[in-house]
Short mmCIF file of C-alpha atoms in Angstrom, two decimals:
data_model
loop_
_atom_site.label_atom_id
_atom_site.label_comp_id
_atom_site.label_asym_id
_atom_site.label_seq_id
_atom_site.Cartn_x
_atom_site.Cartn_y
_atom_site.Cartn_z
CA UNK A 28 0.00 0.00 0.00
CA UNK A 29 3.05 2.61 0.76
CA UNK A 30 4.64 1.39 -2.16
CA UNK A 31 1.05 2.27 -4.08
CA UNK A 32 1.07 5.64 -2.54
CA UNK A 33 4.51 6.72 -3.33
CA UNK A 34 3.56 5.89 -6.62
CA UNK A 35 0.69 8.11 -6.72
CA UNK A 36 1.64 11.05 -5.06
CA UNK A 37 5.40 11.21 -5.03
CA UNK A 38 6.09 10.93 -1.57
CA UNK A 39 9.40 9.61 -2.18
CA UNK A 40 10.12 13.37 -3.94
CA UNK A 41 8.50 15.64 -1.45
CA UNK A 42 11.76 16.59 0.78
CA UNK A 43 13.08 17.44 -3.01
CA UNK A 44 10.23 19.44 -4.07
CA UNK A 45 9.62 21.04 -0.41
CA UNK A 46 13.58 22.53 -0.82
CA UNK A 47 12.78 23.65 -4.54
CA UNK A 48 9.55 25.22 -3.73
CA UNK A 49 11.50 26.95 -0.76
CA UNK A 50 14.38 28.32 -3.19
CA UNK A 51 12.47 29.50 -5.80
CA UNK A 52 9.13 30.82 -4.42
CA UNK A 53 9.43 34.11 -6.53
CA UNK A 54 10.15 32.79 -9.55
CA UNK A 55 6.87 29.92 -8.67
CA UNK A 56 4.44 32.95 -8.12
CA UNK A 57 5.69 34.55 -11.30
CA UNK A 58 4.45 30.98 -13.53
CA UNK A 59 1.83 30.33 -11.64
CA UNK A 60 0.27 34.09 -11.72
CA UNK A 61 1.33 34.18 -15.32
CA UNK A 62 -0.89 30.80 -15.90
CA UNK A 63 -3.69 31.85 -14.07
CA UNK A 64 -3.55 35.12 -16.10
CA UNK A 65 -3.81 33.64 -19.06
CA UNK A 66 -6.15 30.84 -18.34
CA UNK A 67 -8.22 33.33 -16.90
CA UNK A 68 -8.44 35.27 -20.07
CA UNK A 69 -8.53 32.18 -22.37
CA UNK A 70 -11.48 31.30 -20.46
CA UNK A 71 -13.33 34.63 -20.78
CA UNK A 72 -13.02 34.54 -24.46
CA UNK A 73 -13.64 30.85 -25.42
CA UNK A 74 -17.12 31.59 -22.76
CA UNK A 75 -17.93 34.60 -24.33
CA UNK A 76 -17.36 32.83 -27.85
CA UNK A 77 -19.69 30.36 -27.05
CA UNK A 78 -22.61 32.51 -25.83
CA UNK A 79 -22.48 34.28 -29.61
CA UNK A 80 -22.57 30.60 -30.87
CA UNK A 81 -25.94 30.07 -28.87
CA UNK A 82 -27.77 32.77 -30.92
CA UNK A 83 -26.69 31.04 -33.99
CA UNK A 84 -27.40 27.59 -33.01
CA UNK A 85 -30.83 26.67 -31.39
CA UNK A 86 -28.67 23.43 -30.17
CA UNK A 87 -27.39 25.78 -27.72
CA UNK A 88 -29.29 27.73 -26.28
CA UNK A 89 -29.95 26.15 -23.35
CA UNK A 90 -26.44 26.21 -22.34
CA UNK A 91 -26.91 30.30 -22.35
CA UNK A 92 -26.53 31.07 -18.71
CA UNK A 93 -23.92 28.53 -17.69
CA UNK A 94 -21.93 30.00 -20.48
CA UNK A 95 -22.53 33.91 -19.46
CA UNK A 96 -21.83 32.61 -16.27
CA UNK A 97 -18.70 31.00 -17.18
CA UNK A 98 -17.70 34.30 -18.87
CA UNK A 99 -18.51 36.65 -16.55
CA UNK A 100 -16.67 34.56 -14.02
CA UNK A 101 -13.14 34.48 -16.37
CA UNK A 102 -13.25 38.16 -17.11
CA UNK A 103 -13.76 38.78 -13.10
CA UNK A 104 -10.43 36.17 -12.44
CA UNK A 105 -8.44 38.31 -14.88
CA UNK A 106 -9.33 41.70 -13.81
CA UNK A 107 -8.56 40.35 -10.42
CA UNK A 108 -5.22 39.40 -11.78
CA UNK A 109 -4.71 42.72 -12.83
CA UNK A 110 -5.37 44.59 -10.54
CA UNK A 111 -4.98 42.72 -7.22
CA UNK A 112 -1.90 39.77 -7.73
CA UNK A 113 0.36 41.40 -10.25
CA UNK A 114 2.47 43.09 -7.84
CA UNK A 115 0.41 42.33 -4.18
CA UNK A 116 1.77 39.97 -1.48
CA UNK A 117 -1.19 37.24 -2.09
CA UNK A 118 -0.61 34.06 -3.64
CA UNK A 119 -2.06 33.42 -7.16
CA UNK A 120 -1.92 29.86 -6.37
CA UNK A 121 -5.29 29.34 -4.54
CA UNK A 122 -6.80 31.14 -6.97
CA UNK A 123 -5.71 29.11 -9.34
CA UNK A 124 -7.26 26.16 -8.12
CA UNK A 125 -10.22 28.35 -7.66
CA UNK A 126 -10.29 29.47 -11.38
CA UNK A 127 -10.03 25.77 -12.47
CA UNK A 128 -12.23 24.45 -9.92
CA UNK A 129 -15.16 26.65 -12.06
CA UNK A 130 -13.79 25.67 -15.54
CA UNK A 131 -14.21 22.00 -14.85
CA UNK A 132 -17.82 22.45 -13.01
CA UNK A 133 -18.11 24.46 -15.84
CA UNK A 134 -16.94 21.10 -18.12
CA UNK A 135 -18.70 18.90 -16.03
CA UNK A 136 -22.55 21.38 -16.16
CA UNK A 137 -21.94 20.50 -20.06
CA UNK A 138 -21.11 17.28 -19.98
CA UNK A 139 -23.60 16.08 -18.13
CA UNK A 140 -26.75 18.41 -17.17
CA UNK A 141 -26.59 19.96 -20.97
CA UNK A 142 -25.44 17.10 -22.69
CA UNK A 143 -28.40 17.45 -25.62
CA UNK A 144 -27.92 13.78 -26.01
CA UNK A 145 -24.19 13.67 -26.66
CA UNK A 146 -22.82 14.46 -23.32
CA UNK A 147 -18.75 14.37 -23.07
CA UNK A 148 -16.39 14.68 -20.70
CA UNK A 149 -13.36 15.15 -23.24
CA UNK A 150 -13.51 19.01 -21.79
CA UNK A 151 -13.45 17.72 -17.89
CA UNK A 152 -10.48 15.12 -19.18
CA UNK A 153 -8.37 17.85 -20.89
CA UNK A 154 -8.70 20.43 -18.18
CA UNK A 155 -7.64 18.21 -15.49
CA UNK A 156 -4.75 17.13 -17.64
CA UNK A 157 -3.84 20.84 -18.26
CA UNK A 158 -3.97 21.60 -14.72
CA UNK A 159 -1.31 19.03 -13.19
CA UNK A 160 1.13 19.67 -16.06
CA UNK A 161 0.86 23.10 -15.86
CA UNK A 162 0.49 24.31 -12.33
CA UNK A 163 3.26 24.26 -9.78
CA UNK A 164 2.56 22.88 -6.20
CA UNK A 165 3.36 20.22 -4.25
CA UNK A 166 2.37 17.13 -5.59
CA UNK A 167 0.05 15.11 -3.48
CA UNK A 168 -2.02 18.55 -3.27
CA UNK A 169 -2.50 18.97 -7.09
CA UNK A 170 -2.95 15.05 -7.16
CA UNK A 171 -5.96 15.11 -4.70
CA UNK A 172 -7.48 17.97 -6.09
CA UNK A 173 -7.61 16.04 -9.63
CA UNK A 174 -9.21 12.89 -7.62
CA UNK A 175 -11.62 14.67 -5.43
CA UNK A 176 -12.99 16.19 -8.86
CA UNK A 177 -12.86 13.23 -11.01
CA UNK A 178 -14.96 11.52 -7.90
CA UNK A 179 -17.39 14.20 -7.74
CA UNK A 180 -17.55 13.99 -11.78
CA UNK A 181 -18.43 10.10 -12.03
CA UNK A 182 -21.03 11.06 -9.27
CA UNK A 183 -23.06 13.50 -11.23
CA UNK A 184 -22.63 11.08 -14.29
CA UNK A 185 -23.62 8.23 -12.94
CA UNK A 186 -26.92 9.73 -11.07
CA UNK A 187 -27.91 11.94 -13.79
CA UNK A 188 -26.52 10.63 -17.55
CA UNK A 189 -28.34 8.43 -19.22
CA UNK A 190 -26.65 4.77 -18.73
CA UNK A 191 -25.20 4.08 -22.13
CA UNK A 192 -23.26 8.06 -21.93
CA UNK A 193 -22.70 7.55 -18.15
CA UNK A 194 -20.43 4.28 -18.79
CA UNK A 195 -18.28 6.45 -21.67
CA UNK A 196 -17.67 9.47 -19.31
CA UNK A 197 -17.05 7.89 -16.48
CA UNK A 198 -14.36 5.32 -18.30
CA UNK A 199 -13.18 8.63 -19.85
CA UNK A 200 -12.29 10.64 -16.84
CA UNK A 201 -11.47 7.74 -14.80
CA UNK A 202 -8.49 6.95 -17.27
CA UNK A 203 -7.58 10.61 -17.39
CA UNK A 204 -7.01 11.20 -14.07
CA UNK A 205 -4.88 8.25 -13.80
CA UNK A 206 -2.90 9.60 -16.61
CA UNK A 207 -2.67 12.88 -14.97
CA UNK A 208 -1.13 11.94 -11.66
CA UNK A 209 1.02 9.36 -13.65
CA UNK A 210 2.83 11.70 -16.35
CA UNK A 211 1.36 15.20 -14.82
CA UNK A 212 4.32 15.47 -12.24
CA UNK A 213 6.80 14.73 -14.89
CA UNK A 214 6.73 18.81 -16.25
CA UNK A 215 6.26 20.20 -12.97
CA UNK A 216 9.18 18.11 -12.09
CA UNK A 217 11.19 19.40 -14.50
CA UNK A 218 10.34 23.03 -14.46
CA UNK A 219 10.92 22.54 -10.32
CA UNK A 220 14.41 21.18 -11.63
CA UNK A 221 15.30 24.12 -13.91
CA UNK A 222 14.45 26.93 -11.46
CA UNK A 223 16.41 25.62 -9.02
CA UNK A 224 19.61 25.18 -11.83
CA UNK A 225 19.10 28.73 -12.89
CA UNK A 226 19.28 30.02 -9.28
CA UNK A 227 22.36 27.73 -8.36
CA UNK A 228 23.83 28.91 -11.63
CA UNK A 229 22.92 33.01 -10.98
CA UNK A 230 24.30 32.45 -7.45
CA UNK A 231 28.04 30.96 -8.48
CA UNK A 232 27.96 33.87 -11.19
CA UNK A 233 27.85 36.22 -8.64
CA UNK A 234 29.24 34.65 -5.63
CA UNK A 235 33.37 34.79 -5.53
CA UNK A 236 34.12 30.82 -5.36
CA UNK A 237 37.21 31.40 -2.78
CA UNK A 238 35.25 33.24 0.05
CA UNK A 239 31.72 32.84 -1.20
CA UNK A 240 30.50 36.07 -0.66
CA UNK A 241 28.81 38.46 -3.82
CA UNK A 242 31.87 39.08 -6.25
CA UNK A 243 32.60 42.28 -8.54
CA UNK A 244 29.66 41.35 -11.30
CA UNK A 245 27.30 41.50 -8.01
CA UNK A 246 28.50 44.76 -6.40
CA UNK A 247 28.06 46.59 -9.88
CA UNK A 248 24.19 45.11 -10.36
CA UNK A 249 23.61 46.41 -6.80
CA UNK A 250 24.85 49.76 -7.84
CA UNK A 251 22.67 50.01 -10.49
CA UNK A 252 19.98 48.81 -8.68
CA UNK A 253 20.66 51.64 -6.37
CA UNK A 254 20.92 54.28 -9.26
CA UNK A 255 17.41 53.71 -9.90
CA UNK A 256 15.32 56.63 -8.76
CA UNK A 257 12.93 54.57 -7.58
CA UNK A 258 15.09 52.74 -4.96
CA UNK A 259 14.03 54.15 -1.63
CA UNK A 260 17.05 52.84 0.28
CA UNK A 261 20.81 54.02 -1.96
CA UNK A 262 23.60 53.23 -0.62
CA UNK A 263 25.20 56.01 1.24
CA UNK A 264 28.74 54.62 2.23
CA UNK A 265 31.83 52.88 1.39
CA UNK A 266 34.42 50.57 3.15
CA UNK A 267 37.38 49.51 1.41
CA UNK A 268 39.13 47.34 3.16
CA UNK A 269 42.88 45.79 2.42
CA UNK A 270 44.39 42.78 4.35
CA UNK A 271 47.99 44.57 5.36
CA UNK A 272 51.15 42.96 3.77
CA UNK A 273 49.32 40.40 2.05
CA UNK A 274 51.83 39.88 -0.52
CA UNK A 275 54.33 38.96 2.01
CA UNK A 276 52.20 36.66 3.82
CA UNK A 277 51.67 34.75 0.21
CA UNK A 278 56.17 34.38 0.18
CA UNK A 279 56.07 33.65 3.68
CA UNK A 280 53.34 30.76 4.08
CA UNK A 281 52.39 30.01 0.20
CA UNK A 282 49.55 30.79 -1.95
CA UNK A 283 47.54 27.71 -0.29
CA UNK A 284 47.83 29.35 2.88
CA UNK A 285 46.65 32.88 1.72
CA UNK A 286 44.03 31.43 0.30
CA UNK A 287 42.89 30.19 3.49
CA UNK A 288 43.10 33.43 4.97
CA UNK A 289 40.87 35.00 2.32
CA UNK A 290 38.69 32.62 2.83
CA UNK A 291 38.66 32.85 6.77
CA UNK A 292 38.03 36.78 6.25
CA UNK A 293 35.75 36.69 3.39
CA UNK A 294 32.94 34.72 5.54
CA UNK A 295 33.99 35.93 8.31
CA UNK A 296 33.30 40.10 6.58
CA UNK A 297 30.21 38.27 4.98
CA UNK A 298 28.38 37.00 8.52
CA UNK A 299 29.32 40.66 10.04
CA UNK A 300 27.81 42.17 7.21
CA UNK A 301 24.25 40.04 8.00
CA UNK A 302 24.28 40.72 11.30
CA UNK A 303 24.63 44.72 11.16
CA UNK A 304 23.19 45.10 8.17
CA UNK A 305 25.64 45.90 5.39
CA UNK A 306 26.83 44.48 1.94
CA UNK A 307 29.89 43.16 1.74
CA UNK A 308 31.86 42.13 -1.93
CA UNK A 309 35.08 40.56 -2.78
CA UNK A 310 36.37 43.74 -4.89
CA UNK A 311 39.60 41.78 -5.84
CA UNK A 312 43.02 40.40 -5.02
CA UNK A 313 43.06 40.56 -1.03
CA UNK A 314 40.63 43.36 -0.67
CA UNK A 315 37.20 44.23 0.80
CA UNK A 316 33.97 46.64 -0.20
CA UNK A 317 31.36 46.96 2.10
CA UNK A 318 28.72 49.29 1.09
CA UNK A 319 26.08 50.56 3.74
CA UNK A 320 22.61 51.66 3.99
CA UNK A 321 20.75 54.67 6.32
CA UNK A 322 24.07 55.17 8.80
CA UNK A 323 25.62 58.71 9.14
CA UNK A 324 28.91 59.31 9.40
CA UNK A 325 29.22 59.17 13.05
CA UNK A 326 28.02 55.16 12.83
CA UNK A 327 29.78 54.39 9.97
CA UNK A 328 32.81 55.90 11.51
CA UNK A 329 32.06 52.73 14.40
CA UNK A 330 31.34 50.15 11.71
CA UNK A 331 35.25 50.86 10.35
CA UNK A 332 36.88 50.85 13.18
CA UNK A 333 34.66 47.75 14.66
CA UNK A 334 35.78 46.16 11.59
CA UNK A 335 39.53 46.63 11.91
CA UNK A 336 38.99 45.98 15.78
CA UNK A 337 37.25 42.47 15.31
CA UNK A 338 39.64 41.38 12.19
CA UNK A 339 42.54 41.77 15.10
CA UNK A 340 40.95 39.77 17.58
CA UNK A 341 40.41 36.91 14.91
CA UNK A 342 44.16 36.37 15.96
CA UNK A 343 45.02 34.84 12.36
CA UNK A 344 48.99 34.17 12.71
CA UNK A 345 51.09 36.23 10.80
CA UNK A 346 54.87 35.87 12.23
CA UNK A 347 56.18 38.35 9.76
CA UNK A 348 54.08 40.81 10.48
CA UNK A 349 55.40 43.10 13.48
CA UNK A 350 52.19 42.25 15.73
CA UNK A 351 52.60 38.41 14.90
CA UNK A 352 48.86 38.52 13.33
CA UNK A 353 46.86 39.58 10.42
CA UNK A 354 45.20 42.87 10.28
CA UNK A 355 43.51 45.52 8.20
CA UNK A 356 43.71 48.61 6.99
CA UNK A 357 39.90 50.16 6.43
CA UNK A 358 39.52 53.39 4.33
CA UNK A 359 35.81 55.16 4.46
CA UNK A 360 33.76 57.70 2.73
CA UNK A 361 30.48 58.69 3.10
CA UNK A 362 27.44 60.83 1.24
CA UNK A 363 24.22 62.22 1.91
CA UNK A 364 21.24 59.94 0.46
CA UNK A 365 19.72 63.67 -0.55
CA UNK A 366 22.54 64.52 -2.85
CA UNK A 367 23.47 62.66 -6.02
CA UNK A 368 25.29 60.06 -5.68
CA UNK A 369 27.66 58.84 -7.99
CA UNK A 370 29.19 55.22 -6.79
CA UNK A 371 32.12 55.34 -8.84
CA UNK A 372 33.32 58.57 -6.71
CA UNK A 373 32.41 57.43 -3.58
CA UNK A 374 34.31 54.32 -3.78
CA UNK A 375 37.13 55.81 -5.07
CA UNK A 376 37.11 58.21 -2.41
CA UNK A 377 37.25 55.50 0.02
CA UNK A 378 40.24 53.98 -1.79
CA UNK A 379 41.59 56.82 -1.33
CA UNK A 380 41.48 56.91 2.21
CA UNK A 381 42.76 53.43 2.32
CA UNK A 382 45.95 54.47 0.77
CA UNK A 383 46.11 56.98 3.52
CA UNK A 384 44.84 54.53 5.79
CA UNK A 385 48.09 52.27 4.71
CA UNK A 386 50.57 54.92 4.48
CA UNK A 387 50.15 56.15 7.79
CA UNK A 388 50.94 52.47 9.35
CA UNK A 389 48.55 50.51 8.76
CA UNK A 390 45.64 48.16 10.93
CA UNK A 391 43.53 51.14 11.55
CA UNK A 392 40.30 52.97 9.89
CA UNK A 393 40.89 56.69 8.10
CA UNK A 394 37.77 58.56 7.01
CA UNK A 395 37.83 60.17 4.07
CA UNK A 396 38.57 64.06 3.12
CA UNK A 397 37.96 65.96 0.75
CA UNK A 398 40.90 68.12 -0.71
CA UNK A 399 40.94 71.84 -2.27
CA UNK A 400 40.39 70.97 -5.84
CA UNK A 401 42.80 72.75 -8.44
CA UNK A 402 41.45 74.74 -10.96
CA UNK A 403 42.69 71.81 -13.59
CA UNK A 404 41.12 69.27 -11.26
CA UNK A 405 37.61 70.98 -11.41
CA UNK A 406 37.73 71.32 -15.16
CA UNK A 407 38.91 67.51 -15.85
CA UNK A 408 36.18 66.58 -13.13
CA UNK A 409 33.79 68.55 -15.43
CA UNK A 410 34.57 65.93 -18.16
CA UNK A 411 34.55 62.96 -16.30
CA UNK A 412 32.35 60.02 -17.72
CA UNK A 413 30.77 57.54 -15.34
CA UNK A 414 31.54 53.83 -16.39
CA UNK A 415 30.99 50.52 -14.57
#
């Protein structure tokens, strides 16, 4: 019997499915809105098709209101789409099953209360088929949903066909619901499968491989993320950040060994960032960017010197080094988020103060300062191009 219902409802692939589902919900509500869309609106004008056809054809006419019903009801489900899931916080996946849920009562009214003597259920069959290769949930949910409405389908065909018809449709639907559990999960499977490929492939784009935190590619799409005037939270501060005498440290111990210590540093910059709240990316070679978010100078003054503080008590041995550890130098600049910003300056400015930060002796934090410009400075800055 387990063996029976692993078979039917993929048991056996839930833990899978549960951790795609979890990875990928955004990209999940984007097909499944997008399906319910556009069944939504296939459904309003195949409905609204048919009620022209019942002026046309007496045949028809008595299936008038179910079809202005069935209309009215898919126009409603798109404007509700519209206006209501496109960009809200509720899930277009139970109204999904609510939009399909009235497309096969819909299939089912036809079938069998306005069958005019040639009642099918090929519309109820191909709707339920649609619906588990299309939509993307769990499994065993989609799979009970097609049973319990197969079930209440060979009810209402076996009470109120005529026998002969009643056999056909109830053979009919009974076959494709088997065959929609059977080869249904196969797609969802697969588009499950490719989400979670694209996301694992997106993330080793942008994640450096050594220290696994965002790389270069990622700090620039943040920027221009943030140059969008829409963004309501820019970035508003830069901390470049240098492992001291790194080069040495690669002749002393090896590469192996610095590599290690990048590594050790990287995560260790990436779980500070997470737990107060800043960015950090691997901006190349042995350094450091961390870009920040709503502090003012005075706290982002704290965050550089925290940083150089906390990289020292690490205690990472460094025996050439004069304090016998590893340490950093931190250089910092900051703007107001009411002025325009332009990245490239601030984090050149904060290079700049590393430099300072490095020429002064090292393992310590040096704000940034603005100097006198020359008048030849001012007219080059005039001409300066912003590139990425």
């Amino acid at each position: 019997m387990l063996k029976i219902t692993n078979f039917f409802f993929n048991n056996h692939q839930y833990e899978k499915q549960k951790e795609y589902i979890a990875n990928n919900r955004q990209r999940i509500r984007e097909q499944n809105y997008l399906l319910f869309k556009n069944s939504a609106f296939l459904f309003f004008i195949l409905m609204t098709i048919l009620v022209f056809l019942t002026f046309l054809f007496p045949e028809l006419k008595e299936g008038r209101i179910i079809y202005l019903l069935s209309a009215a009801s898919g126009g409603i489900f798109y404007i509700f789409s519209l206006f209501f899931l496109k960009k809200g916080s509720l899930s277009p996946l139970p109204f999904h099953y609510l939009l399909y849920t009235v497309v096969l009562w819909m299939a089912c009214e036809d079938a069998v209360f306005l069958n005019h003597g040639e009642g099918s259920a090929v519309a109820f069959c191909g709707m339920i088929l649609v619906f588990s290769m299309l939509t993307i949930d769990y499994s065993y949910r989609i799979n009970w949903y097609i049973i319990f409405l197969t079930v209440a389908f060979i009810v209402c065909a076996y009470y109120f066909e005529p026998r002969p018809l009643a056999v056909r449709d109830i053979a009919n639907s009974f076959i494709f619901c088997i065959l929609s559990i059977m080869i249904g999960g196969i797609p969802r499977i697969s588009k499950l499968y490719d989400f979670e490929s694209e996301r694992i492939l997106q993330i080793e784009r942008n994640i450096d491989t050594l220290t696994r935190i965002p790389n270069r590619r990622s700090l620039f799409e943040a920027l221009i993320e943030c140059e969008n005037p829409e963004c309501l939270s820019p970035y508003t501060g830069a901390i470049m950040i240098d492992i001291d005498n790194f080069k040495k440290y690669n002749d002393t111990y090896g590469h192996q060994a610095g590599d290690k210590v990048l590594q050790q540093i990287g995560c260790f910059l990436g779980d500070y960032g997470i737990d107060f709240k800043f960015d950090v990316f691997r901006y190349g070679g042995e350094e450091f960017l961390a870009m920040t978010k709503d502090r003012d100078i005075s706290k982002l003054n704290t965050l550089a010197k925290n940083l150089v503080k906390t990289i020292r008590d690490l205690k990472i041995t460094y025996k050439a080094s004069s304090r016998g550890i590893i340490t950093i130098s931190v250089g910092y600049s900051f703007i107001d988020k009411d002025t325009p910003i332009e990245y490239e300056s601030l984090i050149q400015q904060a290079d700049s103060a590393l430099y300072t930060a490095k020429k002064t002796g090292r393992n310590r934090a040096v704000k940034y300062v603005e100097k006198p410009a020359s008048p030849s400075a001012l007219s080059s800055a005039k001409n300066k191009t912003k590139i990425y």
